[in-house]
Amino acid sequence: MTRRIPLNDLVRQSRLIHDELAACARRVIERGWYVLGSECVDFETEFAAYCGVAHCIGVANGTDAIELALRAAGIAEGDAVATVANAGFYASTAIHAIGAVPVYVDVTAETHSICVDSLKQALARQSVKAVIVTHLYGRLADVGAVVALCKPLGIPVLEDCAQAHGASRGGRKAGSFASAGCFSFYPTKNLGALGDGGAIVTNDARLSATLRRLRNGGQTDRYHHQEPGVNSRLDEMQAAILRERLARLGGWTARRRELATRYRRRLRGRSLDPVPEIDSGHVYHLFVVRVRRNDEGRQPGDAGRRALQAHLASRGIETLIHYPVPIPEQPAFAAAQPAGCPVALQVCHEILSLPLRPGMHDDDVDAIADAVNAFDS
Ligand SMILES: *Cc1c(COP(=O)(O)O)cnc(C)c1O
């Protein structure tokens, strides 16, 4: 009998701490205060400390976090914002929401995240008002180099940390490098709510004060509005759940790393490589491999990857692609200028995410690695 191995298993994950989660819900219900109360304040304090920054502002989701951070950094209609083409639709959605214009910068083949040389060229070509650095898979991009390039030019840098809760590089945590770090607590993230949630972290007190206003309709005080804001708040129920789970995040991350190490030892990798770790601060939101067996070398094409995905599916192993379509090729963003991001495009055709979650057993990894190796021989 083949055992089914899903990519996510939220039922199992919540069942393990069901009583604790139920107690959180009960506490909030009994208090009868559901929006912008003490749970949110306490979570903000605890999460700021966890990230090693001074301020945290809870918001409704990760995409709003990026949009609000852009607004707080002074980005307005018509401003150009640099981002990458292979990081999902989130940053592009936030850029479009304020009428700004995305400028797509290429990634490096090793990191799949922003290429500093490519960014340098974009900055020389046109006036860019902000840069969004996305940390994909749980591994930090070279955000230090981006900040070093942009700071002297007065260009704010934002980190998209939605896949990188607690990740570090050179001992420094995600969200602490740039002007602000944007987090999502979507249920499948390393730190997930039981619904939507998000946060922005920053060391900048002024930015923090602006963000607190913006998330709550621009109010300085009840019914007094300094500027038009939005309604984007982290509710008390989710904040309580997140506090409970934040206390466990260290243990879950350690388990993710163990499973990743096991994958690396087991995968033989002839035409397929796990993406490199780069820094031991990788938190393995995803375990991504590059499948090189691509249409006998003709590019772009993903026949090899599709065959591997089908092979694994026939053995009950679920996989996904994060993400299959480069953003400038999405109909919603088709008006964007031509991207010129050949590496990002190639990456989109080669990557595949294998299951990795803290609740997985060692022999789940062994079964997946054996199935991959059987295909890849
Ligand atoms: C999940 C995610 C987000 C934000 O997601 P929301 O669903 O808006 O909370 C942003 N960026 C990346 C890279 C993500 O993976």
mmCIF file of N, CA, C and O in Angstrom, residues 242-290:
data_model
loop_
_atom_site.group_PDB
_atom_site.id
_atom_site.type_symbol
_atom_site.label_atom_id
_atom_site.label_comp_id
_atom_site.label_asym_id
_atom_site.label_seq_id
_atom_site.Cartn_x
_atom_site.Cartn_y
_atom_site.Cartn_z
ATOM 1 N N LEU A 242 -1.281 33.028 17.298
ATOM 2 C CA LEU A 242 0.113 33.236 16.872
ATOM 3 C C LEU A 242 1.070 33.259 18.061
ATOM 4 O O LEU A 242 2.192 32.766 17.979
ATOM 5 N N ARG A 243 0.626 33.817 19.190
ATOM 6 C CA ARG A 243 1.479 33.829 20.387
ATOM 7 C C ARG A 243 1.758 32.402 20.840
ATOM 8 O O ARG A 243 2.878 32.037 21.186
ATOM 9 N N GLU A 244 0.710 31.592 20.828
ATOM 10 C CA GLU A 244 0.843 30.191 21.233
ATOM 11 C C GLU A 244 1.833 29.461 20.312
ATOM 12 O O GLU A 244 2.675 28.685 20.761
ATOM 13 N N ARG A 245 1.721 29.746 19.037
ATOM 14 C CA ARG A 245 2.567 29.046 18.074
ATOM 15 C C ARG A 245 3.987 29.616 18.018
ATOM 16 O O ARG A 245 4.931 28.876 17.735
ATOM 17 N N LEU A 246 4.119 30.915 18.263
ATOM 18 C CA LEU A 246 5.461 31.528 18.236
ATOM 19 C C LEU A 246 6.366 30.848 19.266
ATOM 20 O O LEU A 246 7.547 30.632 19.022
ATOM 21 N N ALA A 247 5.770 30.486 20.406
ATOM 22 C CA ALA A 247 6.557 29.824 21.457
ATOM 23 C C ALA A 247 7.108 28.477 20.987
ATOM 24 O O ALA A 247 8.055 27.955 21.558
ATOM 25 N N ARG A 248 6.492 27.903 19.947
ATOM 26 C CA ARG A 248 6.915 26.593 19.440
ATOM 27 C C ARG A 248 7.737 26.678 18.160
ATOM 28 O O ARG A 248 8.204 25.658 17.648
ATOM 29 N N LEU A 249 7.867 27.869 17.624
ATOM 30 C CA LEU A 249 8.477 28.013 16.295
ATOM 31 C C LEU A 249 9.921 27.508 16.270
ATOM 32 O O LEU A 249 10.339 26.878 15.292
ATOM 33 N N GLY A 250 10.680 27.754 17.338
ATOM 34 C CA GLY A 250 12.076 27.310 17.383
ATOM 35 C C GLY A 250 12.191 25.800 17.210
ATOM 36 O O GLY A 250 13.015 25.314 16.425
ATOM 37 N N GLY A 251 11.333 25.066 17.898
ATOM 38 C CA GLY A 251 11.343 23.605 17.809
ATOM 39 C C GLY A 251 10.938 23.131 16.420
ATOM 40 O O GLY A 251 11.535 22.207 15.851
ATOM 41 N N TRP A 252 9.934 23.780 15.847
ATOM 42 C CA TRP A 252 9.487 23.402 14.493
ATOM 43 C C TRP A 252 10.580 23.672 13.463
ATOM 44 O O TRP A 252 10.779 22.880 12.529
ATOM 45 N N THR A 253 11.263 24.798 13.633
ATOM 46 C CA THR A 253 12.332 25.141 12.689
ATOM 47 C C THR A 253 13.467 24.116 12.780
ATOM 48 O O THR A 253 14.006 23.684 11.753
ATOM 49 N N ALA A 254 13.806 23.710 14.011
ATOM 50 C CA ALA A 254 14.868 22.712 14.185
ATOM 51 C C ALA A 254 14.489 21.415 13.467
ATOM 52 O O ALA A 254 15.318 20.779 12.807
ATOM 53 N N ARG A 255 13.215 21.032 13.567
ATOM 54 C CA ARG A 255 12.754 19.816 12.901
ATOM 55 C C ARG A 255 12.806 19.970 11.376
ATOM 56 O O ARG A 255 13.197 19.051 10.649
ATOM 57 N N ARG A 256 12.429 21.150 10.879
ATOM 58 C CA ARG A 256 12.533 21.404 9.430
ATOM 59 C C ARG A 256 13.971 21.217 8.959
ATOM 60 O O ARG A 256 14.226 20.632 7.896
ATOM 61 N N ARG A 257 14.929 21.727 9.745
ATOM 62 C CA ARG A 257 16.344 21.622 9.343
ATOM 63 C C ARG A 257 16.811 20.172 9.345
ATOM 64 O O ARG A 257 17.556 19.751 8.460
ATOM 65 N N GLU A 258 16.354 19.407 10.345
ATOM 66 C CA GLU A 258 16.714 17.982 10.396
ATOM 67 C C GLU A 258 16.230 17.251 9.143
ATOM 68 O O GLU A 258 16.960 16.469 8.543
ATOM 69 N N LEU A 259 14.969 17.534 8.775
ATOM 70 C CA LEU A 259 14.393 16.861 7.614
ATOM 71 C C LEU A 259 15.134 17.267 6.338
ATOM 72 O O LEU A 259 15.382 16.435 5.461
ATOM 73 N N ALA A 260 15.523 18.546 6.258
ATOM 74 C CA ALA A 260 16.254 19.023 5.076
ATOM 75 C C ALA A 260 17.617 18.336 4.984
ATOM 76 O O ALA A 260 18.056 17.942 3.895
ATOM 77 N N THR A 261 18.275 18.184 6.125
ATOM 78 C CA THR A 261 19.577 17.510 6.141
ATOM 79 C C THR A 261 19.424 16.067 5.661
ATOM 80 O O THR A 261 20.230 15.552 4.891
ATOM 81 N N ARG A 262 18.341 15.449 6.103
ATOM 82 C CA ARG A 262 18.090 14.063 5.690
ATOM 83 C C ARG A 262 17.869 13.973 4.179
ATOM 84 O O ARG A 262 18.409 13.096 3.513
ATOM 85 N N TYR A 263 17.077 14.911 3.633
ATOM 86 C CA TYR A 263 16.884 14.967 2.174
ATOM 87 C C TYR A 263 18.238 15.089 1.471
ATOM 88 O O TYR A 263 18.513 14.394 0.497
ATOM 89 N N ARG A 264 19.067 16.015 1.937
ATOM 90 C CA ARG A 264 20.348 16.258 1.254
ATOM 91 C C ARG A 264 21.237 15.023 1.273
ATOM 92 O O ARG A 264 21.980 14.761 0.343
ATOM 93 N N ARG A 265 21.185 14.269 2.389
ATOM 94 C CA ARG A 265 21.987 13.043 2.470
ATOM 95 C C ARG A 265 21.444 11.960 1.555
ATOM 96 O O ARG A 265 22.194 11.177 0.985
ATOM 97 N N ARG A 266 20.131 11.919 1.396
ATOM 98 C CA ARG A 266 19.498 10.795 0.691
ATOM 99 C C ARG A 266 19.375 10.991 -0.815
ATOM 100 O O ARG A 266 19.406 10.020 -1.567
ATOM 101 N N LEU A 267 19.159 12.231 -1.248
ATOM 102 C CA LEU A 267 18.937 12.467 -2.680
ATOM 103 C C LEU A 267 20.250 12.287 -3.430
ATOM 104 O O LEU A 267 21.250 12.908 -3.084
ATOM 105 N N ARG A 268 20.223 11.427 -4.442
ATOM 106 C CA ARG A 268 21.459 11.175 -5.184
ATOM 107 C C ARG A 268 21.749 12.287 -6.175
ATOM 108 O O ARG A 268 22.895 12.617 -6.409
ATOM 109 N N GLY A 269 20.659 12.837 -6.756
ATOM 110 C CA GLY A 269 20.802 14.014 -7.595
ATOM 111 C C GLY A 269 21.682 13.869 -8.821
ATOM 112 O O GLY A 269 22.810 14.332 -8.837
ATOM 113 N N ARG A 270 21.185 13.206 -9.865
ATOM 114 C CA ARG A 270 21.921 13.178 -11.133
ATOM 115 C C ARG A 270 21.497 14.379 -11.978
ATOM 116 O O ARG A 270 22.320 15.211 -12.317
ATOM 117 N N SER A 271 20.209 14.431 -12.305
ATOM 118 C CA SER A 271 19.740 15.553 -13.130
ATOM 119 C C SER A 271 18.907 16.496 -12.276
ATOM 120 O O SER A 271 18.113 17.269 -12.767
ATOM 121 N N LEU A 272 19.138 16.420 -10.981
ATOM 122 C CA LEU A 272 18.283 17.162 -10.070
ATOM 123 C C LEU A 272 19.105 17.535 -8.837
ATOM 124 O O LEU A 272 19.799 16.700 -8.282
ATOM 125 N N ASP A 273 19.053 18.807 -8.447
ATOM 126 C CA ASP A 273 19.799 19.256 -7.255
ATOM 127 C C ASP A 273 18.879 20.001 -6.320
ATOM 128 O O ASP A 273 18.098 20.843 -6.768
ATOM 129 N N PRO A 274 19.031 19.750 -5.009
ATOM 130 C CA PRO A 274 18.391 20.648 -4.045
ATOM 131 C C PRO A 274 19.031 22.031 -4.191
ATOM 132 O O PRO A 274 20.232 22.109 -4.465
ATOM 133 N N VAL A 275 18.261 23.098 -4.042
ATOM 134 C CA VAL A 275 18.883 24.423 -4.099
ATOM 135 C C VAL A 275 19.801 24.555 -2.880
ATOM 136 O O VAL A 275 19.491 24.041 -1.810
ATOM 137 N N PRO A 276 20.959 25.186 -3.043
ATOM 138 C CA PRO A 276 21.944 25.214 -1.951
ATOM 139 C C PRO A 276 21.453 25.965 -0.713
ATOM 140 O O PRO A 276 20.595 26.834 -0.805
ATOM 141 N N GLU A 277 22.029 25.606 0.428
ATOM 142 C CA GLU A 277 21.561 26.175 1.692
ATOM 143 C C GLU A 277 22.049 27.612 1.902
ATOM 144 O O GLU A 277 21.353 28.430 2.514
ATOM 145 N N ILE A 278 23.283 27.886 1.480
ATOM 146 C CA ILE A 278 23.926 29.209 1.587
ATOM 147 C C ILE A 278 24.269 29.590 3.028
ATOM 148 O O ILE A 278 25.401 29.941 3.322
ATOM 149 N N ASP A 279 23.313 29.540 3.961
ATOM 150 C CA ASP A 279 23.602 29.909 5.353
ATOM 151 C C ASP A 279 22.818 28.940 6.245
ATOM 152 O O ASP A 279 21.689 28.567 5.911
ATOM 153 N N SER A 280 23.412 28.555 7.370
ATOM 154 C CA SER A 280 22.725 27.598 8.249
ATOM 155 C C SER A 280 21.494 28.222 8.908
ATOM 156 O O SER A 280 20.732 27.536 9.594
ATOM 157 N N GLY A 281 21.277 29.521 8.690
ATOM 158 C CA GLY A 281 20.081 30.187 9.201
ATOM 159 C C GLY A 281 18.845 29.943 8.342
ATOM 160 O O GLY A 281 17.770 30.493 8.608
ATOM 161 N N HIS A 282 18.983 29.117 7.287
ATOM 162 C CA HIS A 282 17.862 28.716 6.422
ATOM 163 C C HIS A 282 16.785 28.037 7.287
ATOM 164 O O HIS A 282 17.114 27.150 8.065
ATOM 165 N N VAL A 283 15.520 28.459 7.139
ATOM 166 C CA VAL A 283 14.451 27.848 7.953
ATOM 167 C C VAL A 283 13.544 26.885 7.165
ATOM 168 O O VAL A 283 12.543 26.406 7.686
ATOM 169 N N TYR A 284 13.905 26.606 5.913
ATOM 170 C CA TYR A 284 13.219 25.578 5.127
ATOM 171 C C TYR A 284 11.711 25.676 5.150
ATOM 172 O O TYR A 284 11.014 24.720 5.489
ATOM 173 N N HIS A 285 11.200 26.859 4.775
ATOM 174 C CA HIS A 285 9.762 26.949 4.523
ATOM 175 C C HIS A 285 9.394 25.945 3.430
ATOM 176 O O HIS A 285 8.358 25.280 3.513
ATOM 177 N N LEU A 286 10.262 25.849 2.428
ATOM 178 C CA LEU A 286 10.064 24.881 1.343
ATOM 179 C C LEU A 286 11.365 24.131 1.104
ATOM 180 O O LEU A 286 12.441 24.680 1.334
ATOM 181 N N PHE A 287 11.249 22.882 0.643
ATOM 182 C CA PHE A 287 12.436 22.167 0.181
ATOM 183 C C PHE A 287 12.339 22.082 -1.337
ATOM 184 O O PHE A 287 11.525 21.338 -1.882
ATOM 185 N N VAL A 288 13.159 22.885 -2.000
ATOM 186 C CA VAL A 288 13.032 23.059 -3.446
ATOM 187 C C VAL A 288 14.208 22.391 -4.164
ATOM 188 O O VAL A 288 15.354 22.542 -3.752
ATOM 189 N N VAL A 289 13.867 21.638 -5.198
ATOM 190 C CA VAL A 289 14.918 21.063 -6.050
ATOM 191 C C VAL A 289 14.800 21.662 -7.454
ATOM 192 O O VAL A 289 13.728 22.108 -7.868
ATOM 193 N N ARG A 290 15.930 21.676 -8.136
ATOM 194 C CA ARG A 290 15.927 22.094 -9.550
ATOM 195 C C ARG A 290 16.032 20.848 -10.402
ATOM 196 O O ARG A 290 16.946 20.045 -10.239
#
